[in-house]
Tab-separated table of C-alpha atoms in Angstrom:
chain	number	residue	atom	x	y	z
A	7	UNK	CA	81.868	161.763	126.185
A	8	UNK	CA	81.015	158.916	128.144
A	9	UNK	CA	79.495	157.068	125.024
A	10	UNK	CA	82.801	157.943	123.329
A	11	UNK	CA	85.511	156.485	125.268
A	12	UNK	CA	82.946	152.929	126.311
A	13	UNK	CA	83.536	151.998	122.285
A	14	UNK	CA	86.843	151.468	122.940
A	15	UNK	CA	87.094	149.693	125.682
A	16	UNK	CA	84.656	147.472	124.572
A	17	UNK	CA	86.897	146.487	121.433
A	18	UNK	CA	89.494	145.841	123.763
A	19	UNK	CA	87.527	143.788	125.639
A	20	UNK	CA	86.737	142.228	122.176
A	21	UNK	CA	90.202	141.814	121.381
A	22	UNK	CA	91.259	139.741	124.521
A	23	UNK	CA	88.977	137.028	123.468
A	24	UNK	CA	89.554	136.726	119.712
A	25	UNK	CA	93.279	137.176	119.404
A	26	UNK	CA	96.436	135.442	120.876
A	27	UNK	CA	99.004	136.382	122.588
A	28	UNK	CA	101.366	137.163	119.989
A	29	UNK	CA	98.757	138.969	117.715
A	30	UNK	CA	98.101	136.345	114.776
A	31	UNK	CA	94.128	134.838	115.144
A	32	UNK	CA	93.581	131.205	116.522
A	33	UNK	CA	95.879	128.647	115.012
A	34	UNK	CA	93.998	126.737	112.509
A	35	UNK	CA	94.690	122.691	111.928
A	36	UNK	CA	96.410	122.237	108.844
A	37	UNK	CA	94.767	119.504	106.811
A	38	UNK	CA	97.422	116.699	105.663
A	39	UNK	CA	97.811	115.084	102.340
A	40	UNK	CA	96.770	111.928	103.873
A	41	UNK	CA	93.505	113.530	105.163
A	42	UNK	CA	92.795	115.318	102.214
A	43	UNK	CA	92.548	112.039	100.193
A	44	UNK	CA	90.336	110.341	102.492
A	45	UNK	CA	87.987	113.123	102.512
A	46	UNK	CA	87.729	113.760	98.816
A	47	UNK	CA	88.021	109.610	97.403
A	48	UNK	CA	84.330	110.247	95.335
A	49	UNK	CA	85.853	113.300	93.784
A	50	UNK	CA	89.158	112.098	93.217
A	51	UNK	CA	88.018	108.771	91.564
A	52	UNK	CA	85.277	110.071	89.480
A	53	UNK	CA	87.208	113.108	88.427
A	54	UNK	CA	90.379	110.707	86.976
A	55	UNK	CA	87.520	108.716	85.220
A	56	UNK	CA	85.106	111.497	84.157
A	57	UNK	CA	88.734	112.885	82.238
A	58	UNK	CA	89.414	109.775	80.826
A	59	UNK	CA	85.572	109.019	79.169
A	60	UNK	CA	85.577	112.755	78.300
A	61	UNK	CA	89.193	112.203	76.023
A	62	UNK	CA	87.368	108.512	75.043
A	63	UNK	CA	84.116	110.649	73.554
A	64	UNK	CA	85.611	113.899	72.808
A	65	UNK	CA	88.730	112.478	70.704
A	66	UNK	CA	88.213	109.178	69.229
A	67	UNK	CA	91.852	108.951	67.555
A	68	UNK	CA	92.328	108.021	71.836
A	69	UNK	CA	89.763	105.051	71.738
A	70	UNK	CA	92.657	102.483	71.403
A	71	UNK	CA	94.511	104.455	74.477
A	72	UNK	CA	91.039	105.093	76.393
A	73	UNK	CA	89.144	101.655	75.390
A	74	UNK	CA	90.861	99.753	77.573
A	75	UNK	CA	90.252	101.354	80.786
A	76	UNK	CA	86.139	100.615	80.325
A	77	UNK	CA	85.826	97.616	78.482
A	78	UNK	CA	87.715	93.826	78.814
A	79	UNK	CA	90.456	93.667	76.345
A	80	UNK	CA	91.846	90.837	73.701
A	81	UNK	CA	88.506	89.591	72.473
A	82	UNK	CA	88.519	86.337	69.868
A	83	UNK	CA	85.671	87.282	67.585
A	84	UNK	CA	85.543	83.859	65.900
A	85	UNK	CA	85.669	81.865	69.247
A	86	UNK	CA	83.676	83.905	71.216
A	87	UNK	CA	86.204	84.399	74.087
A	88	UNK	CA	89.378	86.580	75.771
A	89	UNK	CA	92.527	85.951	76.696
A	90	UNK	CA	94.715	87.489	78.519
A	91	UNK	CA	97.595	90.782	77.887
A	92	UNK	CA	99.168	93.831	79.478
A	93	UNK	CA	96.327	96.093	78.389
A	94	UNK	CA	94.500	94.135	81.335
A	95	UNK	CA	96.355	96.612	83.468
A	96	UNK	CA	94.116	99.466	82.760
A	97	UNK	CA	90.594	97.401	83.363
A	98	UNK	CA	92.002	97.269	86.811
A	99	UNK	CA	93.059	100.294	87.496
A	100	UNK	CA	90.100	101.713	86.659
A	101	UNK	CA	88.193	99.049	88.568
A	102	UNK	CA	90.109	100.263	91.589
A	103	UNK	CA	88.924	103.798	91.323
A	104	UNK	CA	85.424	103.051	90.695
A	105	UNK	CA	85.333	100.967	94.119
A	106	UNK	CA	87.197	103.796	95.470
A	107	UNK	CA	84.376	106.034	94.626
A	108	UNK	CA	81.611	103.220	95.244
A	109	UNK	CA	83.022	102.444	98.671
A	110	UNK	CA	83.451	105.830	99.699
A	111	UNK	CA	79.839	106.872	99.017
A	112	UNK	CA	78.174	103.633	100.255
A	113	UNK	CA	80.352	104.453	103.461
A	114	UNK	CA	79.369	108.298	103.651
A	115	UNK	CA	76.134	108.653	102.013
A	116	UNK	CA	74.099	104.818	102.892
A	117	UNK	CA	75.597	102.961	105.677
A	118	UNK	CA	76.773	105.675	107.781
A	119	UNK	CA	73.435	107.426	107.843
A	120	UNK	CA	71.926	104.394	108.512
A	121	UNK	CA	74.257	103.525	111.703
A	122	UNK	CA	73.289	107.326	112.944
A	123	UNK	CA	69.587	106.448	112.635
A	124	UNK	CA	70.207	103.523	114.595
A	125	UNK	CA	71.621	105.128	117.394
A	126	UNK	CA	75.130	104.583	116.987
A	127	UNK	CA	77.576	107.125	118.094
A	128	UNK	CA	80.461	108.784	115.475
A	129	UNK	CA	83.100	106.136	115.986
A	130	UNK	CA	80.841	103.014	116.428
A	131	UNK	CA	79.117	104.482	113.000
A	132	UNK	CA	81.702	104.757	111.316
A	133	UNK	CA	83.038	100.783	112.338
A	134	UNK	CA	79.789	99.817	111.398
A	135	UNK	CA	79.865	101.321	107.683
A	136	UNK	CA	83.577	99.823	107.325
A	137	UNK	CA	81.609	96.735	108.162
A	138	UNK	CA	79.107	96.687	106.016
A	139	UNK	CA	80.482	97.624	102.840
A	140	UNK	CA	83.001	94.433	103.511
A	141	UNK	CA	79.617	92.741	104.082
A	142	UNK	CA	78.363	94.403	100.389
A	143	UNK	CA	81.321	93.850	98.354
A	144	UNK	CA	82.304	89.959	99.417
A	145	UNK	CA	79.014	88.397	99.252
A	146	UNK	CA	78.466	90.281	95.680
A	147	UNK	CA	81.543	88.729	94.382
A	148	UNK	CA	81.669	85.654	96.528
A	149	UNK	CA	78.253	84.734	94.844
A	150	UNK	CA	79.760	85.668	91.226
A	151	UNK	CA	82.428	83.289	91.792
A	152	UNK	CA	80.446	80.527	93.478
A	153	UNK	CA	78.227	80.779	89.668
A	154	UNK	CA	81.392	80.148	87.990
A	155	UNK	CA	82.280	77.510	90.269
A	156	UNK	CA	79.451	75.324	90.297
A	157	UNK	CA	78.893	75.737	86.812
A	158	UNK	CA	82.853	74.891	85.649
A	159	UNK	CA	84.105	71.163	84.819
A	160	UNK	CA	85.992	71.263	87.757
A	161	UNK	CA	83.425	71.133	90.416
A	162	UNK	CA	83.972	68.568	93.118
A	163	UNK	CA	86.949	67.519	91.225
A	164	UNK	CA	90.178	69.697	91.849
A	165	UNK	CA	92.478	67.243	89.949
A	166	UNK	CA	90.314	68.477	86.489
A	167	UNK	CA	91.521	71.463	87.611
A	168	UNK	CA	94.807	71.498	85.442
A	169	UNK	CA	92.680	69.295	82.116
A	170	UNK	CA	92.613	71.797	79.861
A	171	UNK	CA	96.157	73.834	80.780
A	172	UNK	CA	97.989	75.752	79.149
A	173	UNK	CA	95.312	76.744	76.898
A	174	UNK	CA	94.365	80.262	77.983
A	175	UNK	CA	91.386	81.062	76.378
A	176	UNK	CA	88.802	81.851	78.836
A	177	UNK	CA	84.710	83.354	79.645
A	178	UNK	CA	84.344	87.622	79.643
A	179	UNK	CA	82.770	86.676	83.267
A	180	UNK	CA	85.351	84.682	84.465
A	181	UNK	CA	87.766	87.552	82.940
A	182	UNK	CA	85.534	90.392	84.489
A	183	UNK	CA	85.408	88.042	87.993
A	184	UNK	CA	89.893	87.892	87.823
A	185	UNK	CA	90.556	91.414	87.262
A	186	UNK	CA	88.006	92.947	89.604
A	187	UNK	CA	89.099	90.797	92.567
A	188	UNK	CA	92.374	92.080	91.633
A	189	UNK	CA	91.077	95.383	91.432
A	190	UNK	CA	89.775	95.147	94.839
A	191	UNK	CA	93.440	93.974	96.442
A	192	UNK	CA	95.103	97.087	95.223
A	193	UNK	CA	91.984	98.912	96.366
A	194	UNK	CA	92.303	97.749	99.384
A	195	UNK	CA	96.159	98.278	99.878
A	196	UNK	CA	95.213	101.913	99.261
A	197	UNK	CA	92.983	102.549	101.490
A	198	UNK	CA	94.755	100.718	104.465
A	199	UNK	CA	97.521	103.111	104.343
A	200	UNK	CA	95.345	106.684	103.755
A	201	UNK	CA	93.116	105.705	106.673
A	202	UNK	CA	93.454	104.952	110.108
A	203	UNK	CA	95.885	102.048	110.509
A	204	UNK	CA	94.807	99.097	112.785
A	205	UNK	CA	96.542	96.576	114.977
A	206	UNK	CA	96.902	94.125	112.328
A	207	UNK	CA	97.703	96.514	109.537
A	208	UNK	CA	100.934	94.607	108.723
A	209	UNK	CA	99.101	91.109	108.554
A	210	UNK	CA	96.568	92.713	106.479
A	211	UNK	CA	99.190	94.262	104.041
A	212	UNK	CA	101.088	91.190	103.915
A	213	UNK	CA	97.852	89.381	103.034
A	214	UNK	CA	96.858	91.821	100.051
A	215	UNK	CA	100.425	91.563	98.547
A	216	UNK	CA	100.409	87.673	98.684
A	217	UNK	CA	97.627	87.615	97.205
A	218	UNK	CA	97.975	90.061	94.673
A	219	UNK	CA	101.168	88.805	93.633
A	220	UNK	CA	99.302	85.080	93.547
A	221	UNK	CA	96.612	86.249	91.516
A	222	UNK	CA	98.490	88.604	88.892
A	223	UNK	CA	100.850	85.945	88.053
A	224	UNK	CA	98.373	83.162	87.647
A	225	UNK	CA	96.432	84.677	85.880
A	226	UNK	CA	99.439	85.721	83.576
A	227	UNK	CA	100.099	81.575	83.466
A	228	UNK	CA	96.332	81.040	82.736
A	229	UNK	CA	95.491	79.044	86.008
A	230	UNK	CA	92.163	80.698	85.985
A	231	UNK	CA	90.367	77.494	87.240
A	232	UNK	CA	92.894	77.268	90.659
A	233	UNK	CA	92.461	81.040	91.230
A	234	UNK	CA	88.509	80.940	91.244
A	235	UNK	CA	88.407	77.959	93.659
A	236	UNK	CA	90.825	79.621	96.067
A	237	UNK	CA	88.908	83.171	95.745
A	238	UNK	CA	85.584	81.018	96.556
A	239	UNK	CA	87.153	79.400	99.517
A	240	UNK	CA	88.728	82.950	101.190
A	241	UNK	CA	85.588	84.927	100.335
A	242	UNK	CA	83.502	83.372	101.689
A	243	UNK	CA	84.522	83.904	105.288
A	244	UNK	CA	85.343	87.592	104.535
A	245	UNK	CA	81.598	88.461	104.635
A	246	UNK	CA	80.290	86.208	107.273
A	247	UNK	CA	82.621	87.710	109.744
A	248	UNK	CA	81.567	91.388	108.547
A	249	UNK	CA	78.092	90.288	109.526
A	250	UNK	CA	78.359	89.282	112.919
A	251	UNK	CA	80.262	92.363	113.210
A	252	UNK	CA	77.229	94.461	111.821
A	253	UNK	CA	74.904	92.501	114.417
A	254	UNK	CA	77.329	93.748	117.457
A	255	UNK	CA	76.997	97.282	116.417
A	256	UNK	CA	72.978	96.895	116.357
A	257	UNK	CA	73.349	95.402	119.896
A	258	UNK	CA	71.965	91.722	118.575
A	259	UNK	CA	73.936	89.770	121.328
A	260	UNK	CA	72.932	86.253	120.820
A	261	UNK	CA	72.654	86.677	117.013
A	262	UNK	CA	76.148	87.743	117.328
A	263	UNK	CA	77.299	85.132	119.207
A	264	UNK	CA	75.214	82.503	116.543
A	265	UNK	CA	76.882	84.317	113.153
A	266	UNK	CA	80.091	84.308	114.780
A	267	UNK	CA	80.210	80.532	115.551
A	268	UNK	CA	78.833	80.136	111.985
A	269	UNK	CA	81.534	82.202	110.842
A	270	UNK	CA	84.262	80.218	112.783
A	271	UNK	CA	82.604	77.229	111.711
A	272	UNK	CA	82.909	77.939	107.933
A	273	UNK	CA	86.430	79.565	108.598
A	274	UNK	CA	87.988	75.788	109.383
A	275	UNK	CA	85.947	74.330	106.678
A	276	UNK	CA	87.161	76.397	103.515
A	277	UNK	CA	90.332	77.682	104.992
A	278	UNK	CA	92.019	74.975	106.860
A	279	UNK	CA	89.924	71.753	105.131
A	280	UNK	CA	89.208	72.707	101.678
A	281	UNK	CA	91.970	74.779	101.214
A	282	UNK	CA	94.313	72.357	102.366
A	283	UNK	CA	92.616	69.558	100.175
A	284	UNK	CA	93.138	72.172	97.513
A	285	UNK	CA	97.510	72.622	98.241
A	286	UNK	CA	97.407	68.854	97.983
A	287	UNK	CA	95.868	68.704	95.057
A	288	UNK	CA	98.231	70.977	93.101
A	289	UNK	CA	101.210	68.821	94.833
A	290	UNK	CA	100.214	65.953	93.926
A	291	UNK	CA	97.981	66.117	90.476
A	292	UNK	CA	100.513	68.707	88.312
A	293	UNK	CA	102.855	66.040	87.592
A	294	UNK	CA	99.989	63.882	87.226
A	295	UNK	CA	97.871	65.512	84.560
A	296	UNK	CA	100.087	67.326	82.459
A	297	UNK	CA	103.730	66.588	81.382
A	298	UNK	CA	106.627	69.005	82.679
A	299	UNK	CA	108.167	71.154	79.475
A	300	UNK	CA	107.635	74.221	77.753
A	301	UNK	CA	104.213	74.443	75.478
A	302	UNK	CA	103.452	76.671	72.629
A	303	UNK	CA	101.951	80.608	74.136
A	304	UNK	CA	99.678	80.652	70.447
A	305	UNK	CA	98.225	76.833	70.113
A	306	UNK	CA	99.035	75.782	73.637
A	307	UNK	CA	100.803	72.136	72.148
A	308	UNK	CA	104.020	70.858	73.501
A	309	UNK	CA	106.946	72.210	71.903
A	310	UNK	CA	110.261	70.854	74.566
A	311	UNK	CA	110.015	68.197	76.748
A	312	UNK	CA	112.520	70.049	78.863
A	313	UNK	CA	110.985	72.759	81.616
A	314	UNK	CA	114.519	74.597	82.080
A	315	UNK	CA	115.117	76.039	78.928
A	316	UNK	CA	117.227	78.736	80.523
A	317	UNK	CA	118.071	80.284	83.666
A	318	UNK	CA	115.337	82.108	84.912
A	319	UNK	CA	114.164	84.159	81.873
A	320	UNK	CA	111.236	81.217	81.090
A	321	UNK	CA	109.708	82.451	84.469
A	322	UNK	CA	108.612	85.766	82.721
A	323	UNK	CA	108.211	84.667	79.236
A	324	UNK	CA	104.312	84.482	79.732
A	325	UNK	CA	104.440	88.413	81.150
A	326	UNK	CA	106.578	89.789	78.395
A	327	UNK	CA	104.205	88.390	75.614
A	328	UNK	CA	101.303	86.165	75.126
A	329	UNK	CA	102.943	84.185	71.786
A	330	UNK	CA	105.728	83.136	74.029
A	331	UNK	CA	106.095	79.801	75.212
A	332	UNK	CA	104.722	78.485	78.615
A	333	UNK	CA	106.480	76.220	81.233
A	334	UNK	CA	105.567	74.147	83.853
A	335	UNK	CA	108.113	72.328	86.692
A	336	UNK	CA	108.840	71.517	89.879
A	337	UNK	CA	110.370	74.959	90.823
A	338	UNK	CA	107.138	76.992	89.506
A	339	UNK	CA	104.565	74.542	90.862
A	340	UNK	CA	106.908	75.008	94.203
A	341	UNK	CA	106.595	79.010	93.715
A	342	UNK	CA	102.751	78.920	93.566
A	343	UNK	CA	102.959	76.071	96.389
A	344	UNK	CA	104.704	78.652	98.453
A	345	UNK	CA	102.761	81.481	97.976
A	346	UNK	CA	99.659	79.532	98.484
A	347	UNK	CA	101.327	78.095	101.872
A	348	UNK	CA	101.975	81.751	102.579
A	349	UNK	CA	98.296	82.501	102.612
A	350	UNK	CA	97.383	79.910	105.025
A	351	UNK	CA	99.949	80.357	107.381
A	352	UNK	CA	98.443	84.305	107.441
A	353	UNK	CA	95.395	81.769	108.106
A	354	UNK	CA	96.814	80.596	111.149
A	355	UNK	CA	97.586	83.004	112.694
A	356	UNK	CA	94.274	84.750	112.368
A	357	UNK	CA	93.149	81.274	113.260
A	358	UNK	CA	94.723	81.678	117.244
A	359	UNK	CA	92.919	84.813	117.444
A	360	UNK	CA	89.594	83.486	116.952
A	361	UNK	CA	90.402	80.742	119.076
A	362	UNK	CA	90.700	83.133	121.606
A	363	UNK	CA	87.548	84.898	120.697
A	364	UNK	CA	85.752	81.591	120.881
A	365	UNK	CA	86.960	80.896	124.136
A	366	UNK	CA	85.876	84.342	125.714
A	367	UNK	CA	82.259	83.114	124.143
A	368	UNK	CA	81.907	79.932	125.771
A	369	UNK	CA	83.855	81.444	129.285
A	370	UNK	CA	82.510	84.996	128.860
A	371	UNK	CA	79.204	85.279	126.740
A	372	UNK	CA	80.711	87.491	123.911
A	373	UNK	CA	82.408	87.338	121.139
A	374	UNK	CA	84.894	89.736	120.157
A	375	UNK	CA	87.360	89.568	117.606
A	376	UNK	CA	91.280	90.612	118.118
A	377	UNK	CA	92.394	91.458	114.918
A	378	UNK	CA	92.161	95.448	114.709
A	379	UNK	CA	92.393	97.940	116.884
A	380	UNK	CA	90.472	98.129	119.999
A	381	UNK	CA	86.843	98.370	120.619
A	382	UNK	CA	86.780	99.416	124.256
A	383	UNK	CA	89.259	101.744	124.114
A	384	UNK	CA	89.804	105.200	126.356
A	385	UNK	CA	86.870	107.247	125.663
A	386	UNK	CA	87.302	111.238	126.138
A	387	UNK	CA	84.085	113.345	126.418
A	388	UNK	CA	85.318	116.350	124.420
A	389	UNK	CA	88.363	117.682	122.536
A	390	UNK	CA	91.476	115.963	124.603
A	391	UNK	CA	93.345	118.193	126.281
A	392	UNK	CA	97.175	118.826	125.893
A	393	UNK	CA	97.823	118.579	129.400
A	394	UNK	CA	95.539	117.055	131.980
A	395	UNK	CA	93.356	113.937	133.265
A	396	UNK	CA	92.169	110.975	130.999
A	397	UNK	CA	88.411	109.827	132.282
A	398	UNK	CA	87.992	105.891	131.324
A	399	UNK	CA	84.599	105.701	130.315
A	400	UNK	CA	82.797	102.669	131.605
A	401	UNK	CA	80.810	100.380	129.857
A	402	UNK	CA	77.733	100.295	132.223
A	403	UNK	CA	76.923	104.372	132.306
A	404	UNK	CA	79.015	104.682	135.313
A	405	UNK	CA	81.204	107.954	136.380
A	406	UNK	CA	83.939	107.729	134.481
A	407	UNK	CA	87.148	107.089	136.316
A	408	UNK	CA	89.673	110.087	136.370
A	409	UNK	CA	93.560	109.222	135.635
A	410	UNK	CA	95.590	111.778	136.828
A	411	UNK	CA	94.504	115.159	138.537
A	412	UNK	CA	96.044	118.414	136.428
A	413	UNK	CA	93.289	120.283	134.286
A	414	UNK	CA	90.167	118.732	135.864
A	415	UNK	CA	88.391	122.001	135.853
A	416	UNK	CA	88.555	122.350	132.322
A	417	UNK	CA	87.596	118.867	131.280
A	418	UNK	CA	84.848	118.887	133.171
A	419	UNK	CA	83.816	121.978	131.887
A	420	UNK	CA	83.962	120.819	128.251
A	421	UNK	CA	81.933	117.673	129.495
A	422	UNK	CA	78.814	119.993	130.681
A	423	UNK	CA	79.176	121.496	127.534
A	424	UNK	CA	77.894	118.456	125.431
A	425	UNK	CA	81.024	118.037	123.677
A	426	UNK	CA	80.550	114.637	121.681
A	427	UNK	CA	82.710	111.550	122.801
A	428	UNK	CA	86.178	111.059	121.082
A	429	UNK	CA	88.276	108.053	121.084
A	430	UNK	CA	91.913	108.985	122.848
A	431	UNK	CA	94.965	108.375	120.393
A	432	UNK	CA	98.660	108.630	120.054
A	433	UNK	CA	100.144	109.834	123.715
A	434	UNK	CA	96.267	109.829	124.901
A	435	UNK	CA	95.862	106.469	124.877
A	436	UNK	CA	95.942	104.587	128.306
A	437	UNK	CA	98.117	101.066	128.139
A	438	UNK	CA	95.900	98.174	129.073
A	439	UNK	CA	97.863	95.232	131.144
A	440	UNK	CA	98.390	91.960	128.923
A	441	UNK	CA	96.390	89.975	131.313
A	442	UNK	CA	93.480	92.198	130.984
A	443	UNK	CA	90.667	90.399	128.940
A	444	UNK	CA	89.849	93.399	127.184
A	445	UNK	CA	93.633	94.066	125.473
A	446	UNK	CA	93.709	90.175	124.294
A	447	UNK	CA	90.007	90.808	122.810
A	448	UNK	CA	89.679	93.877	120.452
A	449	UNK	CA	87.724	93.511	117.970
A	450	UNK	CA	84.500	91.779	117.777
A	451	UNK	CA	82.843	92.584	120.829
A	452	UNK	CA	78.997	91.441	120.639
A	453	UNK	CA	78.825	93.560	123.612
A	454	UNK	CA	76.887	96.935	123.685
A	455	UNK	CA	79.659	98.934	121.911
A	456	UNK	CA	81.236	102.320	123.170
């Protein structure tokens, strides 16, 4: 009898622990649409594409649909070169979901692992992937672009820029080179509002769609030569600063400190110098080299003298069909003027913030940039609680300070544990004062990371 009745108190016992206190089981996290797509981009991407090769090989009456999608459209057999058309559209879209997938698993599956085996803890890997596949990508297609640069007409010369406008024809590398840098803008718009957003999220989102917009339309207007110089000059940057980046994370201090001065160094030169040189250039050498009016979309001849052959609907001519006619004056030299102005004002800004970052170099030793979100921020050893203290983790291996006294007990009982280190967020996070060093610098930190 006494065997008998200690079952059941033993599944009471059992009971207390595993259910709640209204009966239903531990209240699971519910994943969000947001989270699901950052955790399944390889799947998603090569799934969309794996469909559309399967209806490419399985149904060829589709080829003219599918085609597009894989290979560079509007090909001139007899002069050995493409031009440009709507079905463009597709090439980039599917460009976008193969560096979906590509990014995703050089993030998960290379760099990540690679940031674990050097030591570097969840959030600090994870920085450190983001980092490097920036690193990957821009100096990949910086160097494609510097080829067709040095080996165009217009090297050293911007004003030869515009000698062979409005004819459109142009390479299948140069082509390729357009519509995968475009690729990579929308990309990048995507992925900077499924993941984690940053402090300059709205900079960067005003950047992509400036640039986009630049880049779709001149490319629609066949300034292929302009948009190649200004990718050069903006890429270039984007992987330098990557790599200084890549050097904090592996604790590299000095070399750090040297890439980043390199990095600021080249930042002036293309971006405020050559760039500049570059606006001018188009301001002053359009009217100069070619004649304002409207020119032929076909043979790319004069066909009006006068640029305003009707309100507005000549701006869009080009997009609604390649055989329509092409026109240049002041107001769409202004409109690319103005986007292009648009850029480098983003430049300045960005510009202030690495002046700052200098300055902490030469004053402090480091260099950290303040563009995203921060690198020093609260650190909580284990799950954070709903209610209780916030422990600011200190740099130098110190006791972490406690900030506020309810729940102690409990967090300090999840630290014995092992619990890994999480980053506080939302209502977690501790405000820093604005004259504290470490809320004006953010970023960059060659530092020993947390």
């Amino acid at each position: 009898m006494a065997t008998e009745t200690s079952v059941p108190s033993q599944s009471a016992e059992l009971n207390v622990y595993v259910s709640s206190p209204n009966g239903h089981g531990p209240r699971v996290k519910e994943t969000t649409f947001r989270e699901w797509v950052v955790n399944n981009q390889i799947g998603i991407s090569l799934t969309i594409l794996a469909m559309l090769l399967a209806l490419h090989n399985l149904y060829p009456s589709l080829r003219p649909y599918t085609q597009p999608f894989f290979q560079l459209s509007y090909y001139n057999q007899s002069g050995g070169y493409y031009v440009q058309g709507w079905d463009d559209v597709y090439f980039v879209i599917s460009a976008a979901l193969a560096l979906t997938a590509v990014r995703a698993f050089a993030i998960e599956w290379v760099l990540r692992p690679l940031a674990r085996n050097a030591g570097l803890k969840r959030k600090a890997s994870v920085r450190f992937a983001e980092q490097g596949w920036q690193a990957m990508y821009y100096s990949s297609i910086w160097a494609v672009g510097l080829f067709l640069w040095k080996n165009s007409y217009y090297w050293g010369d911007f004003a030869a820029i515009w000698a062979e406008w409005p004819a459109r024809p142009l390479s299948g590398l140069m082509k390729w080179y357009l519509l995968v840098e475009l690729a990579f803008l929308v990309q990048q718009i995507f992925v900077i509002h499924v993941e984690e957003k940053r402090k300059d999220h709205y900079q960067m989102l005003s950047h992509h769609i400036i640039t986009s917009t630049l880049l779709s339309s001149a490319y629609i207007y066949g300034f292929y030569n302009v948009s190649n110089v200004v990718l050069c000059l903006m890429d270039v940057v984007d992987f330098l600063l990557p790599s200084a980046k890549i050097l904090k994370y592996l604790k590299y201090e000095n070399a750090c400190n040297v890439a980043f001065g390199v990095f600021m160094a080249v930042w002036v030169i293309t971006r405020h110098v050559l760039y500049n040189i570059l606006w001018w250039s188009i301001y002053q050498n359009v009217p100069a080299r070619m004649s304002y009016g409207c020119y032929s979309g076909a043979t790319a001849e004069m066909i009006s003298t006068d640029g305003y052959p009707d309100s507005f609907a000549y701006l869009f001519a080009p997009f609604r069909g390649l055989e329509n006619p092409i026109c240049m004056n002041r107001t769409i030299k202004w409109i690319f003027l103005s986007f292009l102005l648009s850029l480098q004002g983003l430049s300045i800004v960005w510009f202030t913030m690495i002046a700052r970052v200098a300055y902490g170099v030469v004053c402090h030793g480091n260099a950290e940039d303040t563009r995203s979100d921060d690198e020093d921020d609260v650190e909580i050893n284990g799950e954070a609680p709903a209610h209780g203290p916030v422990r600011l983790a200190a740099k130098d291996g110190t006791t972490p300070v406690p900030v506020g006294t309810e729940n102690t007990v409990g967090l300090d009982r999840r630290r014995s544990n092992g619990a890994a280190a999480v980053r506080a967020r939302g209502r977690g996070r501790v405000p820093f004062d604005q004259s504290d060093r470490k809320a004006l610098l953010g970023r960059i930190g060659c530092e020993k990371p947390t």
